[in-house]
JSON list of C-alpha atoms in Angstrom, two decimals:
[
{"chain": "Q", "resi": 223, "resn": "ASP", "atom": "CA", "xyz": [-24.09, -146.41, -1.57]},
{"chain": "Q", "resi": 224, "resn": "ALA", "atom": "CA", "xyz": [-25.11, -142.80, -0.93]},
{"chain": "Q", "resi": 225, "resn": "ASP", "atom": "CA", "xyz": [-27.38, -143.61, 2.04]},
{"chain": "Q", "resi": 226, "resn": "ASP", "atom": "CA", "xyz": [-25.42, -143.16, 5.28]},
{"chain": "Q", "resi": 227, "resn": "SER", "atom": "CA", "xyz": [-28.05, -145.14, 7.19]},
{"chain": "Q", "resi": 228, "resn": "VAL", "atom": "CA", "xyz": [-27.03, -148.27, 5.25]},
{"chain": "Q", "resi": 229, "resn": "VAL", "atom": "CA", "xyz": [-23.94, -149.95, 6.69]},
{"chain": "Q", "resi": 230, "resn": "ALA", "atom": "CA", "xyz": [-23.99, -153.32, 4.89]},
{"chain": "Q", "resi": 231, "resn": "VAL", "atom": "CA", "xyz": [-26.04, -155.13, 2.26]},
{"chain": "Q", "resi": 232, "resn": "VAL", "atom": "CA", "xyz": [-27.28, -158.73, 2.35]},
{"chain": "Q", "resi": 233, "resn": "LEU", "atom": "CA", "xyz": [-27.98, -160.12, -1.11]},
{"chain": "Q", "resi": 234, "resn": "THR", "atom": "CA", "xyz": [-30.17, -163.21, -1.31]},
{"chain": "Q", "resi": 235, "resn": "GLY", "atom": "CA", "xyz": [-32.64, -165.08, -3.50]},
{"chain": "Q", "resi": 236, "resn": "SER", "atom": "CA", "xyz": [-35.11, -167.88, -2.85]},
{"chain": "Q", "resi": 237, "resn": "GLU", "atom": "CA", "xyz": [-34.73, -171.29, -1.24]},
{"chain": "Q", "resi": 238, "resn": "ARG", "atom": "CA", "xyz": [-34.62, -172.97, -4.65]},
{"chain": "Q", "resi": 239, "resn": "ALA", "atom": "CA", "xyz": [-32.09, -170.61, -6.17]},
{"chain": "Q", "resi": 240, "resn": "PHE", "atom": "CA", "xyz": [-29.94, -167.70, -5.10]},
{"chain": "Q", "resi": 241, "resn": "SER", "atom": "CA", "xyz": [-29.78, -166.99, -8.82]},
{"chain": "Q", "resi": 242, "resn": "ALA", "atom": "CA", "xyz": [-29.80, -169.46, -11.69]},
{"chain": "Q", "resi": 243, "resn": "GLY", "atom": "CA", "xyz": [-28.15, -166.89, -13.94]},
{"chain": "Q", "resi": 244, "resn": "ALA", "atom": "CA", "xyz": [-29.24, -166.08, -17.47]},
{"chain": "Q", "resi": 245, "resn": "ASP", "atom": "CA", "xyz": [-31.85, -168.10, -19.32]},
{"chain": "Q", "resi": 246, "resn": "MET", "atom": "CA", "xyz": [-29.47, -170.27, -21.35]},
{"chain": "Q", "resi": 247, "resn": "LYS", "atom": "CA", "xyz": [-32.11, -171.29, -23.91]},
{"chain": "Q", "resi": 248, "resn": "GLU", "atom": "CA", "xyz": [-33.01, -167.65, -24.42]},
{"chain": "Q", "resi": 249, "resn": "ALA", "atom": "CA", "xyz": [-29.34, -166.76, -24.84]},
{"chain": "Q", "resi": 250, "resn": "GLN", "atom": "CA", "xyz": [-28.81, -169.53, -27.40]},
{"chain": "Q", "resi": 251, "resn": "SER", "atom": "CA", "xyz": [-31.81, -168.31, -29.37]},
{"chain": "Q", "resi": 252, "resn": "HIS", "atom": "CA", "xyz": [-29.90, -165.11, -30.10]},
{"chain": "Q", "resi": 253, "resn": "SER", "atom": "CA", "xyz": [-26.91, -166.85, -31.65]},
{"chain": "Q", "resi": 254, "resn": "GLY", "atom": "CA", "xyz": [-27.41, -164.79, -34.83]},
{"chain": "Q", "resi": 255, "resn": "ARG", "atom": "CA", "xyz": [-26.92, -161.49, -33.05]},
{"chain": "Q", "resi": 256, "resn": "SER", "atom": "CA", "xyz": [-24.31, -159.07, -34.33]},
{"chain": "Q", "resi": 257, "resn": "HIS", "atom": "CA", "xyz": [-21.14, -158.59, -32.30]},
{"chain": "Q", "resi": 258, "resn": "ARG", "atom": "CA", "xyz": [-22.33, -155.11, -31.34]},
{"chain": "Q", "resi": 259, "resn": "ALA", "atom": "CA", "xyz": [-25.64, -156.47, -30.05]},
{"chain": "Q", "resi": 260, "resn": "TRP", "atom": "CA", "xyz": [-23.87, -159.10, -27.93]},
{"chain": "Q", "resi": 261, "resn": "ILE", "atom": "CA", "xyz": [-21.56, -156.48, -26.42]},
{"chain": "Q", "resi": 262, "resn": "GLN", "atom": "CA", "xyz": [-24.48, -154.18, -25.64]},
{"chain": "Q", "resi": 263, "resn": "ALA", "atom": "CA", "xyz": [-26.47, -157.02, -24.08]},
{"chain": "Q", "resi": 264, "resn": "SER", "atom": "CA", "xyz": [-23.58, -158.07, -21.84]},
{"chain": "Q", "resi": 265, "resn": "GLY", "atom": "CA", "xyz": [-23.11, -154.52, -20.55]},
{"chain": "Q", "resi": 266, "resn": "GLY", "atom": "CA", "xyz": [-25.99, -154.81, -18.09]},
{"chain": "Q", "resi": 267, "resn": "SER", "atom": "CA", "xyz": [-24.54, -157.84, -16.34]},
{"chain": "Q", "resi": 268, "resn": "THR", "atom": "CA", "xyz": [-21.07, -156.34, -16.19]},
{"chain": "Q", "resi": 269, "resn": "ALA", "atom": "CA", "xyz": [-22.47, -153.11, -14.76]},
{"chain": "Q", "resi": 270, "resn": "LEU", "atom": "CA", "xyz": [-24.24, -155.09, -12.03]},
{"chain": "Q", "resi": 271, "resn": "TYR", "atom": "CA", "xyz": [-21.06, -156.94, -11.01]},
{"chain": "Q", "resi": 272, "resn": "GLU", "atom": "CA", "xyz": [-19.12, -153.67, -11.02]},
{"chain": "Q", "resi": 273, "resn": "ALA", "atom": "CA", "xyz": [-21.79, -151.97, -8.91]},
{"chain": "Q", "resi": 274, "resn": "ILE", "atom": "CA", "xyz": [-21.57, -154.68, -6.24]},
{"chain": "Q", "resi": 275, "resn": "ILE", "atom": "CA", "xyz": [-17.77, -154.59, -6.25]},
{"chain": "Q", "resi": 276, "resn": "GLY", "atom": "CA", "xyz": [-17.67, -150.81, -6.38]},
{"chain": "Q", "resi": 277, "resn": "ILE", "atom": "CA", "xyz": [-20.14, -149.98, -3.60]},
{"chain": "Q", "resi": 278, "resn": "ASP", "atom": "CA", "xyz": [-18.33, -148.74, -0.51]},
{"chain": "Q", "resi": 279, "resn": "LYS", "atom": "CA", "xyz": [-20.56, -150.77, 1.82]},
{"chain": "Q", "resi": 280, "resn": "PRO", "atom": "CA", "xyz": [-19.78, -154.45, 2.54]},
{"chain": "Q", "resi": 281, "resn": "VAL", "atom": "CA", "xyz": [-22.01, -156.83, 0.54]},
{"chain": "Q", "resi": 282, "resn": "ILE", "atom": "CA", "xyz": [-22.77, -160.29, 1.94]},
{"chain": "Q", "resi": 283, "resn": "ALA", "atom": "CA", "xyz": [-24.25, -162.96, -0.35]},
{"chain": "Q", "resi": 284, "resn": "ALA", "atom": "CA", "xyz": [-26.64, -165.38, 1.40]},
{"chain": "Q", "resi": 285, "resn": "VAL", "atom": "CA", "xyz": [-26.71, -168.39, -0.92]},
{"chain": "Q", "resi": 286, "resn": "THR", "atom": "CA", "xyz": [-29.32, -171.13, -0.88]},
{"chain": "Q", "resi": 287, "resn": "GLY", "atom": "CA", "xyz": [-30.11, -173.49, -3.74]},
{"chain": "Q", "resi": 288, "resn": "TYR", "atom": "CA", "xyz": [-28.51, -172.87, -7.12]},
{"chain": "Q", "resi": 289, "resn": "ALA", "atom": "CA", "xyz": [-26.01, -170.11, -7.88]},
{"chain": "Q", "resi": 290, "resn": "LEU", "atom": "CA", "xyz": [-25.09, -170.66, -11.51]},
{"chain": "Q", "resi": 291, "resn": "GLY", "atom": "CA", "xyz": [-23.44, -168.63, -14.25]},
{"chain": "Q", "resi": 292, "resn": "GLY", "atom": "CA", "xyz": [-24.14, -164.97, -13.64]},
{"chain": "Q", "resi": 293, "resn": "GLY", "atom": "CA", "xyz": [-25.67, -165.94, -10.29]},
{"chain": "Q", "resi": 294, "resn": "CYS", "atom": "CA", "xyz": [-22.35, -167.45, -9.23]},
{"chain": "Q", "resi": 295, "resn": "ALA", "atom": "CA", "xyz": [-20.66, -164.28, -10.45]},
{"chain": "Q", "resi": 296, "resn": "LEU", "atom": "CA", "xyz": [-22.87, -162.30, -8.04]},
{"chain": "Q", "resi": 297, "resn": "VAL", "atom": "CA", "xyz": [-21.49, -164.46, -5.23]},
{"chain": "Q", "resi": 298, "resn": "MET", "atom": "CA", "xyz": [-17.96, -163.69, -6.41]},
{"chain": "Q", "resi": 299, "resn": "ALA", "atom": "CA", "xyz": [-18.65, -159.96, -6.67]},
{"chain": "Q", "resi": 300, "resn": "SER", "atom": "CA", "xyz": [-19.88, -159.86, -3.06]},
{"chain": "Q", "resi": 301, "resn": "ASP", "atom": "CA", "xyz": [-17.35, -159.18, -0.31]},
{"chain": "Q", "resi": 302, "resn": "MET", "atom": "CA", "xyz": [-18.37, -162.23, 1.70]},
{"chain": "Q", "resi": 303, "resn": "ALA", "atom": "CA", "xyz": [-20.63, -165.20, 1.08]},
{"chain": "Q", "resi": 304, "resn": "VAL", "atom": "CA", "xyz": [-22.56, -167.57, 3.34]},
{"chain": "Q", "resi": 305, "resn": "ALA", "atom": "CA", "xyz": [-23.81, -170.74, 1.65]},
{"chain": "Q", "resi": 306, "resn": "GLY", "atom": "CA", "xyz": [-26.30, -173.37, 2.72]},
{"chain": "Q", "resi": 307, "resn": "GLU", "atom": "CA", "xyz": [-25.09, -176.95, 2.94]},
{"chain": "Q", "resi": 308, "resn": "SER", "atom": "CA", "xyz": [-27.15, -177.98, -0.09]},
{"chain": "Q", "resi": 309, "resn": "ALA", "atom": "CA", "xyz": [-26.15, -174.99, -2.26]},
{"chain": "Q", "resi": 310, "resn": "ILE", "atom": "CA", "xyz": [-24.87, -175.76, -5.75]},
{"chain": "Q", "resi": 311, "resn": "LEU", "atom": "CA", "xyz": [-22.51, -173.36, -7.53]},
{"chain": "Q", "resi": 312, "resn": "GLY", "atom": "CA", "xyz": [-21.06, -173.40, -11.02]},
{"chain": "Q", "resi": 313, "resn": "TYR", "atom": "CA", "xyz": [-20.63, -171.92, -14.47]},
{"chain": "Q", "resi": 314, "resn": "PRO", "atom": "CA", "xyz": [-22.49, -173.91, -17.17]},
{"chain": "Q", "resi": 315, "resn": "GLU", "atom": "CA", "xyz": [-21.77, -171.53, -20.06]},
{"chain": "Q", "resi": 316, "resn": "VAL", "atom": "CA", "xyz": [-19.18, -173.57, -21.99]},
{"chain": "Q", "resi": 317, "resn": "LYS", "atom": "CA", "xyz": [-21.25, -176.73, -21.63]},
{"chain": "Q", "resi": 318, "resn": "ARG", "atom": "CA", "xyz": [-24.09, -174.86, -23.36]},
{"chain": "Q", "resi": 319, "resn": "GLY", "atom": "CA", "xyz": [-21.86, -173.60, -26.18]},
{"chain": "Q", "resi": 320, "resn": "LEU", "atom": "CA", "xyz": [-21.40, -170.11, -24.75]},
{"chain": "Q", "resi": 321, "resn": "ALA", "atom": "CA", "xyz": [-18.13, -168.44, -23.79]},
{"chain": "Q", "resi": 322, "resn": "ALA", "atom": "CA", "xyz": [-17.82, -167.68, -20.07]},
{"chain": "Q", "resi": 323, "resn": "THR", "atom": "CA", "xyz": [-16.33, -164.24, -20.50]},
{"chain": "Q", "resi": 324, "resn": "ALA", "atom": "CA", "xyz": [-18.25, -161.74, -18.34]},
{"chain": "Q", "resi": 325, "resn": "VAL", "atom": "CA", "xyz": [-17.74, -163.84, -15.23]},
{"chain": "Q", "resi": 326, "resn": "THR", "atom": "CA", "xyz": [-14.05, -164.60, -15.80]},
{"chain": "Q", "resi": 327, "resn": "PRO", "atom": "CA", "xyz": [-12.08, -161.56, -14.50]},
{"chain": "Q", "resi": 328, "resn": "THR", "atom": "CA", "xyz": [-13.52, -161.52, -10.99]},
{"chain": "Q", "resi": 329, "resn": "LEU", "atom": "CA", "xyz": [-13.27, -165.29, -10.67]},
{"chain": "Q", "resi": 330, "resn": "VAL", "atom": "CA", "xyz": [-9.61, -165.39, -11.72]},
{"chain": "Q", "resi": 331, "resn": "ALA", "atom": "CA", "xyz": [-8.78, -162.48, -9.43]},
{"chain": "Q", "resi": 332, "resn": "GLN", "atom": "CA", "xyz": [-10.40, -164.10, -6.40]},
{"chain": "Q", "resi": 333, "resn": "ILE", "atom": "CA", "xyz": [-9.64, -167.82, -6.65]},
{"chain": "Q", "resi": 334, "resn": "GLY", "atom": "CA", "xyz": [-6.73, -167.95, -9.10]},
{"chain": "Q", "resi": 335, "resn": "ARG", "atom": "CA", "xyz": [-6.27, -169.18, -12.66]},
{"chain": "Q", "resi": 336, "resn": "LYS", "atom": "CA", "xyz": [-6.19, -172.92, -11.95]},
{"chain": "Q", "resi": 337, "resn": "TRP", "atom": "CA", "xyz": [-9.46, -173.10, -10.00]},
{"chain": "Q", "resi": 338, "resn": "ALA", "atom": "CA", "xyz": [-11.11, -170.63, -12.36]},
{"chain": "Q", "resi": 339, "resn": "SER", "atom": "CA", "xyz": [-10.04, -172.76, -15.33]},
{"chain": "Q", "resi": 340, "resn": "GLU", "atom": "CA", "xyz": [-11.51, -175.90, -13.76]},
{"chain": "Q", "resi": 341, "resn": "LEU", "atom": "CA", "xyz": [-14.84, -174.25, -12.99]},
{"chain": "Q", "resi": 342, "resn": "LEU", "atom": "CA", "xyz": [-15.21, -172.43, -16.29]},
{"chain": "Q", "resi": 343, "resn": "LEU", "atom": "CA", "xyz": [-13.81, -174.99, -18.74]},
{"chain": "Q", "resi": 344, "resn": "LEU", "atom": "CA", "xyz": [-15.16, -178.23, -17.25]},
{"chain": "Q", "resi": 345, "resn": "SER", "atom": "CA", "xyz": [-18.47, -176.56, -16.39]},
{"chain": "Q", "resi": 346, "resn": "GLU", "atom": "CA", "xyz": [-19.02, -178.92, -13.46]},
{"chain": "Q", "resi": 347, "resn": "ASN", "atom": "CA", "xyz": [-21.23, -177.74, -10.60]},
{"chain": "Q", "resi": 348, "resn": "ILE", "atom": "CA", "xyz": [-19.69, -177.92, -7.13]},
{"chain": "Q", "resi": 349, "resn": "SER", "atom": "CA", "xyz": [-21.05, -178.25, -3.61]},
{"chain": "Q", "resi": 350, "resn": "ALA", "atom": "CA", "xyz": [-21.00, -175.53, -0.98]},
{"chain": "Q", "resi": 351, "resn": "ALA", "atom": "CA", "xyz": [-18.28, -177.42, 0.89]},
{"chain": "Q", "resi": 352, "resn": "ARG", "atom": "CA", "xyz": [-16.09, -177.52, -2.21]},
{"chain": "Q", "resi": 353, "resn": "ALA", "atom": "CA", "xyz": [-16.80, -173.85, -2.87]},
{"chain": "Q", "resi": 354, "resn": "ALA", "atom": "CA", "xyz": [-15.54, -173.02, 0.62]},
{"chain": "Q", "resi": 355, "resn": "GLU", "atom": "CA", "xyz": [-12.36, -175.05, 0.04]},
{"chain": "Q", "resi": 356, "resn": "ILE", "atom": "CA", "xyz": [-11.39, -173.04, -3.03]},
{"chain": "Q", "resi": 357, "resn": "GLY", "atom": "CA", "xyz": [-12.40, -169.66, -1.65]},
{"chain": "Q", "resi": 358, "resn": "LEU", "atom": "CA", "xyz": [-15.67, -169.17, -3.51]},
{"chain": "Q", "resi": 359, "resn": "VAL", "atom": "CA", "xyz": [-17.63, -168.77, -0.24]},
{"chain": "Q", "resi": 360, "resn": "ASN", "atom": "CA", "xyz": [-16.61, -167.92, 3.33]},
{"chain": "Q", "resi": 361, "resn": "ARG", "atom": "CA", "xyz": [-18.95, -170.01, 5.46]},
{"chain": "Q", "resi": 362, "resn": "VAL", "atom": "CA", "xyz": [-21.19, -173.04, 5.02]},
{"chain": "Q", "resi": 363, "resn": "VAL", "atom": "CA", "xyz": [-24.12, -173.41, 7.40]},
{"chain": "Q", "resi": 364, "resn": "PRO", "atom": "CA", "xyz": [-27.38, -175.40, 7.50]},
{"chain": "Q", "resi": 365, "resn": "ASP", "atom": "CA", "xyz": [-29.77, -174.15, 4.80]},
{"chain": "Q", "resi": 366, "resn": "ALA", "atom": "CA", "xyz": [-32.26, -172.78, 7.34]},
{"chain": "Q", "resi": 367, "resn": "GLU", "atom": "CA", "xyz": [-29.54, -170.62, 8.93]},
{"chain": "Q", "resi": 368, "resn": "VAL", "atom": "CA", "xyz": [-28.12, -168.94, 5.83]},
{"chain": "Q", "resi": 369, "resn": "VAL", "atom": "CA", "xyz": [-30.03, -165.65, 5.90]},
{"chain": "Q", "resi": 370, "resn": "ASP", "atom": "CA", "xyz": [-29.87, -165.33, 9.69]},
{"chain": "Q", "resi": 371, "resn": "THR", "atom": "CA", "xyz": [-26.11, -165.91, 9.59]},
{"chain": "Q", "resi": 372, "resn": "ALA", "atom": "CA", "xyz": [-25.64, -163.27, 6.90]},
{"chain": "Q", "resi": 373, "resn": "LEU", "atom": "CA", "xyz": [-27.85, -160.81, 8.79]},
{"chain": "Q", "resi": 374, "resn": "ALA", "atom": "CA", "xyz": [-25.90, -161.46, 11.99]},
{"chain": "Q", "resi": 375, "resn": "MET", "atom": "CA", "xyz": [-22.67, -160.67, 10.13]},
{"chain": "Q", "resi": 376, "resn": "ALA", "atom": "CA", "xyz": [-24.23, -157.46, 8.82]},
{"chain": "Q", "resi": 377, "resn": "GLN", "atom": "CA", "xyz": [-25.38, -156.59, 12.33]},
{"chain": "Q", "resi": 378, "resn": "THR", "atom": "CA", "xyz": [-21.83, -157.05, 13.60]},
{"chain": "Q", "resi": 379, "resn": "LEU", "atom": "CA", "xyz": [-20.59, -154.70, 10.89]},
{"chain": "Q", "resi": 380, "resn": "ALA", "atom": "CA", "xyz": [-23.25, -152.16, 11.88]},
{"chain": "Q", "resi": 381, "resn": "GLY", "atom": "CA", "xyz": [-21.65, -151.96, 15.33]},
{"chain": "Q", "resi": 382, "resn": "TYR", "atom": "CA", "xyz": [-18.30, -150.87, 13.92]},
{"chain": "Q", "resi": 383, "resn": "SER", "atom": "CA", "xyz": [-17.15, -147.42, 12.83]},
{"chain": "Q", "resi": 384, "resn": "HIS", "atom": "CA", "xyz": [-18.80, -146.73, 9.49]},
{"chain": "Q", "resi": 385, "resn": "ASP", "atom": "CA", "xyz": [-15.80, -144.71, 8.34]},
{"chain": "Q", "resi": 386, "resn": "ALA", "atom": "CA", "xyz": [-13.46, -147.57, 9.22]},
{"chain": "Q", "resi": 387, "resn": "LEU", "atom": "CA", "xyz": [-15.58, -150.04, 7.24]},
{"chain": "Q", "resi": 388, "resn": "TRP", "atom": "CA", "xyz": [-15.77, -147.63, 4.31]},
{"chain": "Q", "resi": 389, "resn": "MET", "atom": "CA", "xyz": [-12.01, -147.09, 4.16]},
{"chain": "Q", "resi": 390, "resn": "THR", "atom": "CA", "xyz": [-11.17, -150.77, 4.72]},
{"chain": "Q", "resi": 391, "resn": "LYS", "atom": "CA", "xyz": [-13.35, -151.93, 1.83]},
{"chain": "Q", "resi": 392, "resn": "ARG", "atom": "CA", "xyz": [-11.86, -149.28, -0.44]},
{"chain": "Q", "resi": 393, "resn": "VAL", "atom": "CA", "xyz": [-8.34, -150.45, 0.37]},
{"chain": "Q", "resi": 394, "resn": "ILE", "atom": "CA", "xyz": [-9.27, -154.12, -0.08]},
{"chain": "Q", "resi": 395, "resn": "ARG", "atom": "CA", "xyz": [-10.84, -153.38, -3.47]},
{"chain": "Q", "resi": 396, "resn": "ARG", "atom": "CA", "xyz": [-8.00, -151.22, -4.72]},
{"chain": "Q", "resi": 397, "resn": "SER", "atom": "CA", "xyz": [-5.23, -153.49, -3.41]},
{"chain": "Q", "resi": 398, "resn": "ALA", "atom": "CA", "xyz": [-6.37, -156.23, -5.78]},
{"chain": "Q", "resi": 399, "resn": "ASP", "atom": "CA", "xyz": [-5.34, -154.06, -8.75]},
{"chain": "Q", "resi": 400, "resn": "LEU", "atom": "CA", "xyz": [-1.97, -152.93, -7.37]},
{"chain": "Q", "resi": 401, "resn": "SER", "atom": "CA", "xyz": [1.48, -154.35, -6.83]},
{"chain": "Q", "resi": 402, "resn": "LEU", "atom": "CA", "xyz": [2.34, -155.18, -3.23]},
{"chain": "Q", "resi": 403, "resn": "THR", "atom": "CA", "xyz": [4.51, -152.05, -2.95]},
{"chain": "Q", "resi": 404, "resn": "GLN", "atom": "CA", "xyz": [1.72, -149.86, -4.32]},
{"chain": "Q", "resi": 405, "resn": "ALA", "atom": "CA", "xyz": [-0.84, -151.52, -2.04]},
{"chain": "Q", "resi": 406, "resn": "HIS", "atom": "CA", "xyz": [1.36, -150.82, 1.01]},
{"chain": "Q", "resi": 407, "resn": "ALA", "atom": "CA", "xyz": [1.61, -147.17, -0.02]},
{"chain": "Q", "resi": 408, "resn": "LEU", "atom": "CA", "xyz": [-2.17, -146.99, -0.42]},
{"chain": "Q", "resi": 409, "resn": "ALA", "atom": "CA", "xyz": [-2.67, -148.59, 3.00]},
{"chain": "Q", "resi": 410, "resn": "ARG", "atom": "CA", "xyz": [-0.28, -146.12, 4.62]},
{"chain": "Q", "resi": 411, "resn": "ASP", "atom": "CA", "xyz": [-1.96, -143.12, 3.03]},
{"chain": "Q", "resi": 412, "resn": "SER", "atom": "CA", "xyz": [-5.40, -144.44, 3.98]},
{"chain": "Q", "resi": 413, "resn": "MET", "atom": "CA", "xyz": [-4.28, -144.88, 7.57]},
{"chain": "Q", "resi": 414, "resn": "LEU", "atom": "CA", "xyz": [-3.19, -141.23, 7.67]},
{"chain": "Q", "resi": 415, "resn": "VAL", "atom": "CA", "xyz": [-6.59, -140.17, 6.30]},
{"chain": "Q", "resi": 416, "resn": "MET", "atom": "CA", "xyz": [-8.35, -142.20, 9.00]},
{"chain": "Q", "resi": 417, "resn": "ARG", "atom": "CA", "xyz": [-6.20, -140.61, 11.69]},
{"chain": "Q", "resi": 418, "resn": "GLY", "atom": "CA", "xyz": [-7.34, -137.27, 10.34]},
{"chain": "Q", "resi": 419, "resn": "PHE", "atom": "CA", "xyz": [-10.97, -138.39, 10.72]},
{"chain": "Q", "resi": 420, "resn": "ALA", "atom": "CA", "xyz": [-10.26, -139.45, 14.29]},
{"chain": "Q", "resi": 421, "resn": "GLY", "atom": "CA", "xyz": [-8.69, -136.07, 15.01]},
{"chain": "Q", "resi": 422, "resn": "GLU", "atom": "CA", "xyz": [-11.74, -134.25, 13.69]},
{"chain": "Q", "resi": 423, "resn": "ASP", "atom": "CA", "xyz": [-14.01, -136.42, 15.87]},
{"chain": "Q", "resi": 424, "resn": "ALA", "atom": "CA", "xyz": [-11.89, -135.66, 18.94]},
{"chain": "Q", "resi": 425, "resn": "GLY", "atom": "CA", "xyz": [-12.04, -131.95, 18.19]}
]
């Protein structure tokens, strides 16, 4: 985030799995943990999601194979997502006797309560095509083209004004937490700041 030479980030995994999430058997083995221990253990995952959402550089997820549980949450936290045709996404937590809590806020905010409820409560995996239909991913391409497509998107971003990208992502992120009236005010103020940047460049 602090490196001005970085314009965008492409987040990817392996062909078999973008990220299969937490080890569910390992998680179930700690069922006797105290409430405090559970909260402390979940803090790392939450911090990771918040870091991806909070970075002022666009983050593009390049998804091949499985993206499950926390792995699917990484897709949601990213600004854009490209998925391979054979990608599988889902949240298996409830099916394994675990509450799907850490992943819930971002999912509800991005795809709405009804779709989030279906994914989290039924715990059914979905295809990349279905994920695109409900807004979980932006583009579906052949598996072999996923990373190249994401890198091409990042390269396009690299050709734009870095300040414009920075400000646009900030407004997108903050607008999600504001009323429409407040978001319009933020957008107006941000536009004035950007005009100030342009004036400095011209000077």
